[in-house]
Amino acid sequence: MSENDPVAGPSRLPLAGLRILELGHYIAAPFATRLLADLGAEVIKVEPPEGDPVRGWGSAVEGHAVWFSVHGRNKLSVTLNLKDAADKAKLRRLVARSDALVENFRPGQLERYGLGPAELHAVNPRLVIARISGYGQDGPYRDKPAFGAIGEAMGGLRHLTANPGQTELPPPRCGVSISDDLAGMYAAMALVAGCWQVKGDPAAKGRVIDVDLVGSVFSLMEGMLPEYGLFGWVRQPQGAAIKTAAPTNTYPCADGKWLCIAGNSDLIFRRLMAAIGRPEAAAEPRFATNALRCEHVAELDAMIAAWTRTLPAAEAEAVLEKAEVPCSRLYDMRDCVEDPHFQARQMVMAVQDPLIGEVLHPAAPFRLDGVSPREMVRWTGPAAGAHNEQVFEMLAKEESA
């Protein structure tokens, strides 16, 4: 699919031929469709005439949000007013010719437009509809407003991000809209599953998928739910450590930077102790197993931190890498861009955006044999309504065929 002919088809990509409508705004639904578009799906982003509100977020070049270059990439943009009868008729025409639809309005909003699942399935009975919301399409909190921070808070994640014993500052967010992104990934996965089922059964009806921000975060809580159910344990914040493995933490270095070290296994622990000049510690009975090390983790962390404080982070990292101890400095974006591994795997690529000029994009987070990462970034986020004419001309041809 070329930038000049976006309605052609990326035949080398696995979702080529799958048409998905996005009635998305802000983050969760657009993130889901970005992943699907990177995999070759034809995503038609339906925006209000003024555009997705996220177009006004963050830094901008001549009024065009830099983030939207990535957020809207590989998508066709059409603008429709879903309160207008003529525009709703246009949407129904698109629905009739699409495989799936993703939306993240508040529950009930599509129904108020007269575009709920019953109405959409009346137009296209095989349509797969993925609905993303804060709390889900039912339940007592269904109608409460929510953003990503609420998903982190109620799903159990924000409780864990505090430092132990620290009460004067609130537990921090992770720095990105993690609950929106998680919900988007789950919605994309479920949508592909729904489309696979419909494709495999000529008599199959479309499905409605219900994904919520709170449940998406809650699903990541690992063993915490069974621990509570069996033992009444409520896991408390661990800071940078991991309760079930030791030594694993993030340690201060001489240059003010931090080094994350994971000495989880017995063998790695012995290599770590030798590398920091404390081989005798690895032979001590109280450190003989992971369970025992967890009991004495404060002593181990102090021992390791005493060593990391003597070296700049990059030098300490080099010592531990030579000893084959898993470790990494805490990277900022400059570190990511300059790192040779990121470069070799084309994880960062310079892309020409006609709206803002050359811009750096992250590669798609998956690799497909026979497809280069650059082939998956076919064009950048377009202006709102940039494909109105192309999309409806294409639709008219399909309807008359």
CSV table of C-alpha atoms in Angstrom, one decimal:
chain,number,residue,atom,x,y,z
A,1,MET,CA,0.0,0.0,0.0
A,2,SER,CA,1.7,3.2,-1.1
A,3,GLU,CA,1.3,6.6,0.4
A,4,ASN,CA,-0.1,7.9,-2.9
A,5,ASP,CA,-2.6,5.0,-3.3
A,6,PRO,CA,-3.7,4.2,0.2
A,7,VAL,CA,-6.8,2.2,-0.9
A,8,ALA,CA,-4.6,-0.3,-2.8
A,9,GLY,CA,-3.8,-3.2,-0.5
A,10,PRO,CA,-0.7,-4.3,1.4
A,11,SER,CA,-0.9,-7.9,0.1
A,12,ARG,CA,2.3,-9.0,1.9
A,13,LEU,CA,0.8,-8.3,5.3
A,14,PRO,CA,-1.4,-10.8,7.1
A,15,LEU,CA,-4.5,-8.7,7.7
A,16,ALA,CA,-4.6,-7.4,4.1
A,17,GLY,CA,-8.2,-7.5,2.9
A,18,LEU,CA,-9.7,-7.0,6.4
A,19,ARG,CA,-11.7,-3.7,6.6
A,20,ILE,CA,-12.1,-2.1,10.0
A,21,LEU,CA,-14.0,1.0,10.9
A,22,GLU,CA,-12.7,3.0,13.8
A,23,LEU,CA,-15.2,5.1,15.7
A,24,GLY,CA,-12.4,6.0,18.2
A,25,HIS,CA,-11.2,9.0,20.0
A,26,TYR,CA,-8.4,9.7,22.4
A,27,ILE,CA,-6.3,6.5,22.9
A,28,ALA,CA,-7.8,3.0,23.4
A,29,ALA,CA,-9.7,2.3,20.2
A,30,PRO,CA,-7.2,4.2,18.0
A,31,PHE,CA,-4.3,2.3,19.6
A,32,ALA,CA,-6.1,-1.0,18.8
A,33,THR,CA,-6.6,0.0,15.1
A,34,ARG,CA,-3.0,1.2,14.8
A,35,LEU,CA,-1.8,-2.3,15.7
A,36,LEU,CA,-4.3,-3.8,13.2
A,37,ALA,CA,-3.3,-1.3,10.5
A,38,ASP,CA,0.4,-2.0,11.0
A,39,LEU,CA,-0.5,-5.7,10.2
A,40,GLY,CA,-2.2,-4.6,7.0
A,41,ALA,CA,-5.8,-4.1,7.8
A,42,GLU,CA,-7.6,-1.4,5.9
A,43,VAL,CA,-8.6,0.9,8.8
A,44,ILE,CA,-11.1,3.7,8.1
A,45,LYS,CA,-11.0,6.2,10.9
A,46,VAL,CA,-14.3,8.0,11.2
A,47,GLU,CA,-13.8,11.3,12.9
A,48,PRO,CA,-16.1,14.2,13.8
A,49,PRO,CA,-15.7,17.2,11.5
A,50,GLU,CA,-13.4,18.9,13.9
A,51,GLY,CA,-11.2,15.8,14.1
A,52,ASP,CA,-10.2,13.4,17.0
A,53,PRO,CA,-9.6,15.5,20.1
A,54,VAL,CA,-6.2,13.8,20.5
A,55,ARG,CA,-5.1,15.8,17.5
A,56,GLY,CA,-4.8,18.7,19.9
A,57,TRP,CA,-2.7,16.9,22.5
A,58,GLY,CA,1.0,17.4,23.1
A,59,SER,CA,3.6,19.2,21.0
A,60,ALA,CA,2.7,20.3,17.5
A,61,VAL,CA,4.1,21.5,14.2
A,62,GLU,CA,2.0,24.2,12.5
A,63,GLY,CA,-1.0,23.0,14.4
A,64,HIS,CA,-0.5,19.3,13.7
A,65,ALA,CA,0.0,17.1,16.8
A,66,VAL,CA,3.3,15.2,16.6
A,67,TRP,CA,1.9,12.2,18.4
A,68,PHE,CA,-0.9,11.8,15.8
A,69,SER,CA,1.7,11.1,13.1
A,70,VAL,CA,2.1,7.7,14.9
A,71,HIS,CA,-1.3,7.4,16.4
A,72,GLY,CA,-3.1,7.7,13.1
A,73,ARG,CA,-0.6,6.0,10.8
A,74,ASN,CA,-1.7,3.6,8.1
A,75,LYS,CA,-5.3,4.8,8.5
A,76,LEU,CA,-7.7,6.4,6.1
A,77,SER,CA,-9.5,9.4,7.7
A,78,VAL,CA,-13.1,10.4,6.9
A,79,THR,CA,-15.1,13.0,8.7
A,80,LEU,CA,-18.8,12.4,9.6
A,81,ASN,CA,-21.2,14.0,12.0
A,82,LEU,CA,-22.9,11.1,13.7
A,83,LYS,CA,-25.8,13.4,14.7
A,84,ASP,CA,-26.6,14.2,11.1
A,85,ALA,CA,-29.0,11.8,9.3
A,86,ALA,CA,-27.1,12.0,5.9
A,87,ASP,CA,-23.8,11.3,7.6
A,88,LYS,CA,-25.2,8.4,9.6
A,89,ALA,CA,-26.5,7.0,6.3
A,90,LYS,CA,-22.9,7.2,4.9
A,91,LEU,CA,-21.6,5.3,8.0
A,92,ARG,CA,-24.2,2.6,7.4
A,93,ARG,CA,-22.9,2.2,3.9
A,94,LEU,CA,-19.4,1.7,5.3
A,95,VAL,CA,-20.7,-0.7,7.9
A,96,ALA,CA,-22.3,-2.8,5.1
A,97,ARG,CA,-18.9,-3.2,3.4
A,98,SER,CA,-16.7,-3.7,6.5
A,99,ASP,CA,-15.6,-6.7,8.5
A,100,ALA,CA,-15.3,-5.1,11.9
A,101,LEU,CA,-15.8,-1.9,13.9
A,102,VAL,CA,-14.0,-0.6,16.9
A,103,GLU,CA,-15.4,2.1,19.2
A,104,ASN,CA,-14.6,3.6,22.6
A,105,PHE,CA,-17.5,6.0,23.3
A,106,ARG,CA,-19.1,5.9,26.7
A,107,PRO,CA,-21.6,3.0,27.0
A,108,GLY,CA,-24.9,3.9,25.4
A,109,GLN,CA,-23.6,6.6,23.2
A,110,LEU,CA,-23.7,4.7,20.0
A,111,GLU,CA,-27.3,3.6,20.9
A,112,ARG,CA,-28.2,7.3,21.4
A,113,TYR,CA,-27.0,7.9,17.8
A,114,GLY,CA,-29.1,5.1,16.6
A,115,LEU,CA,-26.0,3.1,15.8
A,116,GLY,CA,-25.9,0.5,18.5
A,117,PRO,CA,-25.1,-3.2,17.8
A,118,ALA,CA,-28.7,-4.1,16.9
A,119,GLU,CA,-28.8,-1.3,14.3
A,120,LEU,CA,-25.3,-2.1,12.9
A,121,HIS,CA,-26.1,-5.9,12.7
A,122,ALA,CA,-29.3,-5.1,10.9
A,123,VAL,CA,-27.1,-3.5,8.2
A,124,ASN,CA,-24.3,-6.2,8.3
A,125,PRO,CA,-25.1,-9.3,10.4
A,126,ARG,CA,-21.5,-10.6,10.2
A,127,LEU,CA,-19.9,-7.4,11.6
A,128,VAL,CA,-17.6,-7.9,14.5
A,129,ILE,CA,-18.0,-5.0,16.9
A,130,ALA,CA,-15.3,-4.3,19.6
A,131,ARG,CA,-16.4,-1.9,22.3
A,132,ILE,CA,-13.9,-0.3,24.7
A,133,SER,CA,-15.0,1.6,27.7
A,134,GLY,CA,-13.9,2.5,31.2
A,135,TYR,CA,-15.9,-0.1,33.2
A,136,GLY,CA,-17.6,-2.2,30.5
A,137,GLN,CA,-21.0,-2.3,28.9
A,138,ASP,CA,-22.8,-3.5,32.1
A,139,GLY,CA,-22.4,-3.4,35.8
A,140,PRO,CA,-23.1,-0.7,38.4
A,141,TYR,CA,-20.3,1.5,37.2
A,142,ARG,CA,-21.1,1.3,33.5
A,143,ASP,CA,-22.1,4.9,33.1
A,144,LYS,CA,-19.3,6.5,35.2
A,145,PRO,CA,-16.8,8.5,33.2
A,146,ALA,CA,-13.2,7.1,33.1
A,147,PHE,CA,-9.8,7.8,31.6
A,148,GLY,CA,-6.7,5.7,31.6
A,149,ALA,CA,-5.6,6.8,35.1
A,150,ILE,CA,-8.9,5.4,36.5
A,151,GLY,CA,-8.1,2.0,35.0
A,152,GLU,CA,-4.7,2.0,36.7
A,153,ALA,CA,-6.2,3.1,40.0
A,154,MET,CA,-9.2,0.7,40.2
A,155,GLY,CA,-7.5,-2.2,38.4
A,156,GLY,CA,-4.9,-2.5,41.1
A,157,LEU,CA,-1.8,-1.2,39.3
A,158,ARG,CA,-1.4,2.2,40.9
A,159,HIS,CA,-1.4,0.7,44.4
A,160,LEU,CA,1.8,-1.2,43.4
A,161,THR,CA,3.7,1.8,42.0
A,162,ALA,CA,4.4,3.4,45.3
A,163,ASN,CA,7.7,3.1,47.2
A,164,PRO,CA,7.3,1.1,50.4
A,165,GLY,CA,6.6,3.4,53.4
A,166,GLN,CA,6.4,6.5,51.3
A,167,THR,CA,3.2,8.4,52.2
A,168,GLU,CA,3.9,12.0,51.5
A,169,LEU,CA,3.8,11.6,47.7
A,170,PRO,CA,1.1,9.8,45.7
A,171,PRO,CA,2.0,6.6,43.9
A,172,PRO,CA,3.1,7.6,40.4
A,173,ARG,CA,1.6,6.6,37.1
A,174,CYS,CA,3.9,4.7,34.8
A,175,GLY,CA,4.3,7.6,32.4
A,176,VAL,CA,2.2,6.4,29.5
A,177,SER,CA,-1.5,5.6,29.1
A,178,ILE,CA,-1.0,1.9,30.0
A,179,SER,CA,-4.6,1.0,30.7
A,180,ASP,CA,-5.8,2.5,27.4
A,181,ASP,CA,-3.0,0.6,25.6
A,182,LEU,CA,-3.7,-2.7,27.3
A,183,ALA,CA,-7.4,-2.4,26.5
A,184,GLY,CA,-6.5,-1.6,22.9
A,185,MET,CA,-4.3,-4.7,22.6
A,186,TYR,CA,-6.9,-6.9,24.1
A,187,ALA,CA,-9.6,-5.5,21.8
A,188,ALA,CA,-7.4,-6.0,18.8
A,189,MET,CA,-6.7,-9.6,19.8
A,190,ALA,CA,-10.4,-10.3,20.4
A,191,LEU,CA,-11.4,-8.6,17.1
A,192,VAL,CA,-9.1,-10.8,15.1
A,193,ALA,CA,-10.5,-13.9,16.9
A,194,GLY,CA,-14.0,-12.8,16.1
A,195,CYS,CA,-13.2,-12.2,12.5
A,196,TRP,CA,-11.5,-15.6,12.3
A,197,GLN,CA,-14.7,-17.3,13.6
A,198,VAL,CA,-16.9,-15.4,11.1
A,199,LYS,CA,-14.6,-16.2,8.2
A,200,GLY,CA,-14.5,-19.9,9.1
A,201,ASP,CA,-18.3,-20.2,9.3
A,202,PRO,CA,-20.5,-18.9,6.4
A,203,ALA,CA,-23.5,-19.0,8.7
A,204,ALA,CA,-21.8,-17.2,11.6
A,205,LYS,CA,-23.2,-14.0,13.0
A,206,GLY,CA,-21.1,-11.1,14.0
A,207,ARG,CA,-20.0,-10.8,17.6
A,208,VAL,CA,-19.9,-7.9,20.1
A,209,ILE,CA,-16.7,-7.7,22.1
A,210,ASP,CA,-16.7,-5.9,25.5
A,211,VAL,CA,-13.3,-4.7,26.8
A,212,ASP,CA,-12.9,-2.3,29.7
A,213,LEU,CA,-9.9,-0.3,31.0
A,214,VAL,CA,-10.3,-1.6,34.6
A,215,GLY,CA,-10.5,-5.2,33.6
A,216,SER,CA,-7.6,-4.9,31.3
A,217,VAL,CA,-5.3,-3.7,34.1
A,218,PHE,CA,-6.8,-6.2,36.6
A,219,SER,CA,-5.9,-9.1,34.2
A,220,LEU,CA,-2.2,-8.3,34.8
A,221,MET,CA,-2.2,-8.8,38.5
A,222,GLU,CA,-0.4,-12.1,38.2
A,223,GLY,CA,-0.7,-14.2,41.3
A,224,MET,CA,-2.3,-11.5,43.5
A,225,LEU,CA,-5.9,-12.7,43.1
A,226,PRO,CA,-5.3,-16.4,44.0
A,227,GLU,CA,-3.0,-15.3,46.8
A,228,TYR,CA,-5.7,-13.2,48.3
A,229,GLY,CA,-8.4,-15.9,47.8
A,230,LEU,CA,-6.3,-18.6,49.4
A,231,PHE,CA,-4.3,-16.8,52.1
A,232,GLY,CA,-5.9,-13.4,52.5
A,233,TRP,CA,-2.7,-11.7,51.4
A,234,VAL,CA,-2.8,-8.3,49.8
A,235,ARG,CA,0.4,-7.6,48.0
A,236,GLN,CA,1.9,-4.3,49.0
A,237,PRO,CA,4.1,-1.9,47.0
A,238,GLN,CA,7.7,-3.2,46.5
A,239,GLY,CA,9.2,-0.2,44.9
A,240,ALA,CA,11.7,-1.3,42.2
A,241,ALA,CA,12.1,-4.8,43.7
A,242,ILE,CA,10.2,-8.0,43.0
A,243,LYS,CA,8.8,-9.8,46.0
A,244,THR,CA,9.3,-13.3,44.5
A,245,ALA,CA,12.9,-13.0,43.2
A,246,ALA,CA,16.1,-11.7,44.7
A,247,PRO,CA,18.3,-9.9,44.1
A,248,THR,CA,16.2,-8.0,41.5
A,249,ASN,CA,16.1,-4.2,41.9
A,250,THR,CA,17.3,-0.9,40.5
A,251,TYR,CA,20.5,0.5,42.0
A,252,PRO,CA,22.1,4.0,42.1
A,253,CYS,CA,25.3,4.6,40.2
A,254,ALA,CA,28.1,7.1,40.6
A,255,ASP,CA,26.9,9.4,37.9
A,256,GLY,CA,23.4,9.8,39.3
A,257,LYS,CA,21.9,7.2,36.9
A,258,TRP,CA,20.2,3.9,37.7
A,259,LEU,CA,21.0,0.3,36.8
A,260,CYS,CA,18.4,-2.4,36.8
A,261,ILE,CA,19.9,-5.8,37.7
A,262,ALA,CA,18.1,-9.1,37.7
A,263,GLY,CA,20.1,-11.8,39.5
A,264,ASN,CA,17.1,-14.1,39.8
A,265,SER,CA,18.5,-17.6,39.4
A,266,ASP,CA,21.1,-19.4,41.5
A,267,LEU,CA,23.6,-19.5,38.7
A,268,ILE,CA,23.2,-15.8,37.8
A,269,PHE,CA,23.4,-14.9,41.5
A,270,ARG,CA,26.8,-16.5,41.7
A,271,ARG,CA,28.0,-14.7,38.6
A,272,LEU,CA,26.7,-11.4,40.0
A,273,MET,CA,28.5,-11.8,43.3
A,274,ALA,CA,31.7,-12.7,41.6
A,275,ALA,CA,31.4,-9.6,39.3
A,276,ILE,CA,31.0,-7.2,42.2
A,277,GLY,CA,33.9,-8.7,44.1
A,278,ARG,CA,31.9,-10.6,46.7
A,279,PRO,CA,32.1,-14.3,45.6
A,280,GLU,CA,32.1,-15.5,49.2
A,281,ALA,CA,28.5,-14.2,49.6
A,282,ALA,CA,27.3,-16.7,47.0
A,283,ALA,CA,28.6,-19.5,49.1
A,284,GLU,CA,26.8,-18.4,52.3
A,285,PRO,CA,24.0,-20.7,53.3
A,286,ARG,CA,21.5,-17.9,53.9
A,287,PHE,CA,21.8,-17.0,50.2
A,288,ALA,CA,21.7,-20.6,48.9
A,289,THR,CA,18.2,-20.4,47.3
A,290,ASN,CA,16.0,-17.8,45.9
A,291,ALA,CA,13.5,-18.2,48.8
A,292,LEU,CA,16.3,-17.6,51.3
A,293,ARG,CA,17.6,-14.6,49.3
A,294,CYS,CA,14.2,-13.1,49.4
A,295,GLU,CA,14.3,-13.3,53.2
A,296,HIS,CA,17.6,-11.5,53.2
A,297,VAL,CA,17.0,-9.2,50.3
A,298,ALA,CA,17.8,-5.9,52.2
A,299,GLU,CA,21.3,-7.1,52.9
A,300,LEU,CA,21.9,-8.2,49.3
A,301,ASP,CA,20.5,-4.9,47.9
A,302,ALA,CA,22.8,-3.0,50.2
A,303,MET,CA,25.8,-5.1,49.1
A,304,ILE,CA,25.0,-4.5,45.4
A,305,ALA,CA,24.3,-0.8,45.8
A,306,ALA,CA,27.6,-0.3,47.6
A,307,TRP,CA,29.3,-1.6,44.4
A,308,THR,CA,27.1,0.3,41.8
A,309,ARG,CA,27.7,3.6,43.6
A,310,THR,CA,31.4,3.3,42.8
A,311,LEU,CA,30.9,3.3,39.0
A,312,PRO,CA,29.0,5.2,36.3
A,313,ALA,CA,26.0,3.3,35.1
A,314,ALA,CA,27.4,2.4,31.7
A,315,GLU,CA,30.6,1.0,33.3
A,316,ALA,CA,28.7,-1.0,35.8
A,317,GLU,CA,26.5,-2.3,33.1
A,318,ALA,CA,29.6,-3.3,31.0
A,319,VAL,CA,31.0,-5.3,33.9
A,320,LEU,CA,27.8,-7.2,34.5
A,321,GLU,CA,27.2,-7.8,30.8
A,322,LYS,CA,30.7,-9.4,30.6
A,323,ALA,CA,29.6,-11.7,33.5
A,324,GLU,CA,26.3,-12.5,31.7
A,325,VAL,CA,24.2,-10.9,34.4
A,326,PRO,CA,20.9,-9.5,33.0
A,327,CYS,CA,21.0,-5.7,33.5
A,328,SER,CA,20.2,-2.4,31.9
A,329,ARG,CA,20.6,1.3,32.5
A,330,LEU,CA,17.2,3.1,32.7
A,331,TYR,CA,16.9,4.4,29.2
A,332,ASP,CA,15.4,7.7,28.3
A,333,MET,CA,14.3,8.4,24.7
A,334,ARG,CA,17.8,9.7,23.7
A,335,ASP,CA,19.3,6.4,24.9
A,336,CYS,CA,16.7,4.4,22.9
A,337,VAL,CA,17.3,6.3,19.7
A,338,GLU,CA,21.1,6.1,19.9
A,339,ASP,CA,21.3,2.4,21.0
A,340,PRO,CA,22.8,0.1,18.3
A,341,HIS,CA,20.3,-2.7,19.1
A,342,PHE,CA,17.4,-0.3,18.5
A,343,GLN,CA,19.1,0.8,15.3
A,344,ALA,CA,19.9,-2.7,14.0
A,345,ARG,CA,16.3,-3.9,14.5
A,346,GLN,CA,14.9,-0.7,12.9
A,347,MET,CA,13.0,-0.1,16.1
A,348,VAL,CA,13.3,3.7,15.4
A,349,MET,CA,12.8,4.9,11.9
A,350,ALA,CA,12.8,8.3,10.2
A,351,VAL,CA,9.5,8.8,8.3
A,352,GLN,CA,8.5,11.6,6.0
A,353,ASP,CA,5.2,13.1,7.2
A,354,PRO,CA,3.7,15.6,4.7
A,355,LEU,CA,2.1,17.5,7.6
A,356,ILE,CA,5.1,17.9,9.9
A,357,GLY,CA,8.2,16.9,8.0
A,358,GLU,CA,10.6,14.1,8.9
A,359,VAL,CA,9.6,12.5,12.1
A,360,LEU,CA,10.8,9.5,14.1
A,361,HIS,CA,8.3,6.6,14.4
A,362,PRO,CA,8.5,3.4,16.5
A,363,ALA,CA,8.5,0.3,14.4
A,364,ALA,CA,5.5,-2.1,14.7
A,365,PRO,CA,6.1,-4.2,17.8
A,366,PHE,CA,6.1,-7.5,15.9
A,367,ARG,CA,8.3,-9.0,13.2
A,368,LEU,CA,7.0,-10.9,10.2
A,369,ASP,CA,9.3,-13.0,8.1
A,370,GLY,CA,9.5,-11.7,4.6
A,371,VAL,CA,8.3,-8.2,5.6
A,372,SER,CA,10.7,-5.4,6.6
A,373,PRO,CA,9.7,-3.2,9.6
A,374,ARG,CA,9.6,-0.2,7.2
A,375,GLU,CA,7.0,-1.9,5.0
A,376,MET,CA,4.6,-1.9,8.0
A,377,VAL,CA,4.7,1.9,8.3
A,378,ARG,CA,3.0,2.8,5.0
A,379,TRP,CA,2.0,6.4,5.7
A,380,THR,CA,1.7,8.8,8.6
A,381,GLY,CA,-1.4,10.0,10.4
A,382,PRO,CA,-3.3,12.0,7.8
A,383,ALA,CA,-5.3,15.2,8.2
A,384,ALA,CA,-8.9,14.9,9.4
A,385,GLY,CA,-11.0,14.0,6.4
A,386,ALA,CA,-8.1,13.5,4.1
A,387,HIS,CA,-9.6,10.5,2.4
A,388,ASN,CA,-13.3,11.5,2.3
A,389,GLU,CA,-13.4,11.5,-1.5
A,390,GLN,CA,-11.2,8.4,-2.0
A,391,VAL,CA,-13.1,6.3,0.5
A,392,PHE,CA,-16.6,7.1,-0.8
A,393,GLU,CA,-15.5,6.8,-4.4
A,394,MET,CA,-14.2,3.3,-3.6
A,395,LEU,CA,-17.4,2.5,-1.7
A,396,ALA,CA,-19.5,3.6,-4.7
A,397,LYS,CA,-17.5,1.3,-7.0
A,398,GLU,CA,-18.0,-1.7,-4.6
A,399,GLU,CA,-21.7,-1.0,-4.4
A,400,SER,CA,-22.1,-0.9,-8.1
A,401,ALA,CA,-20.0,-4.0,-8.8
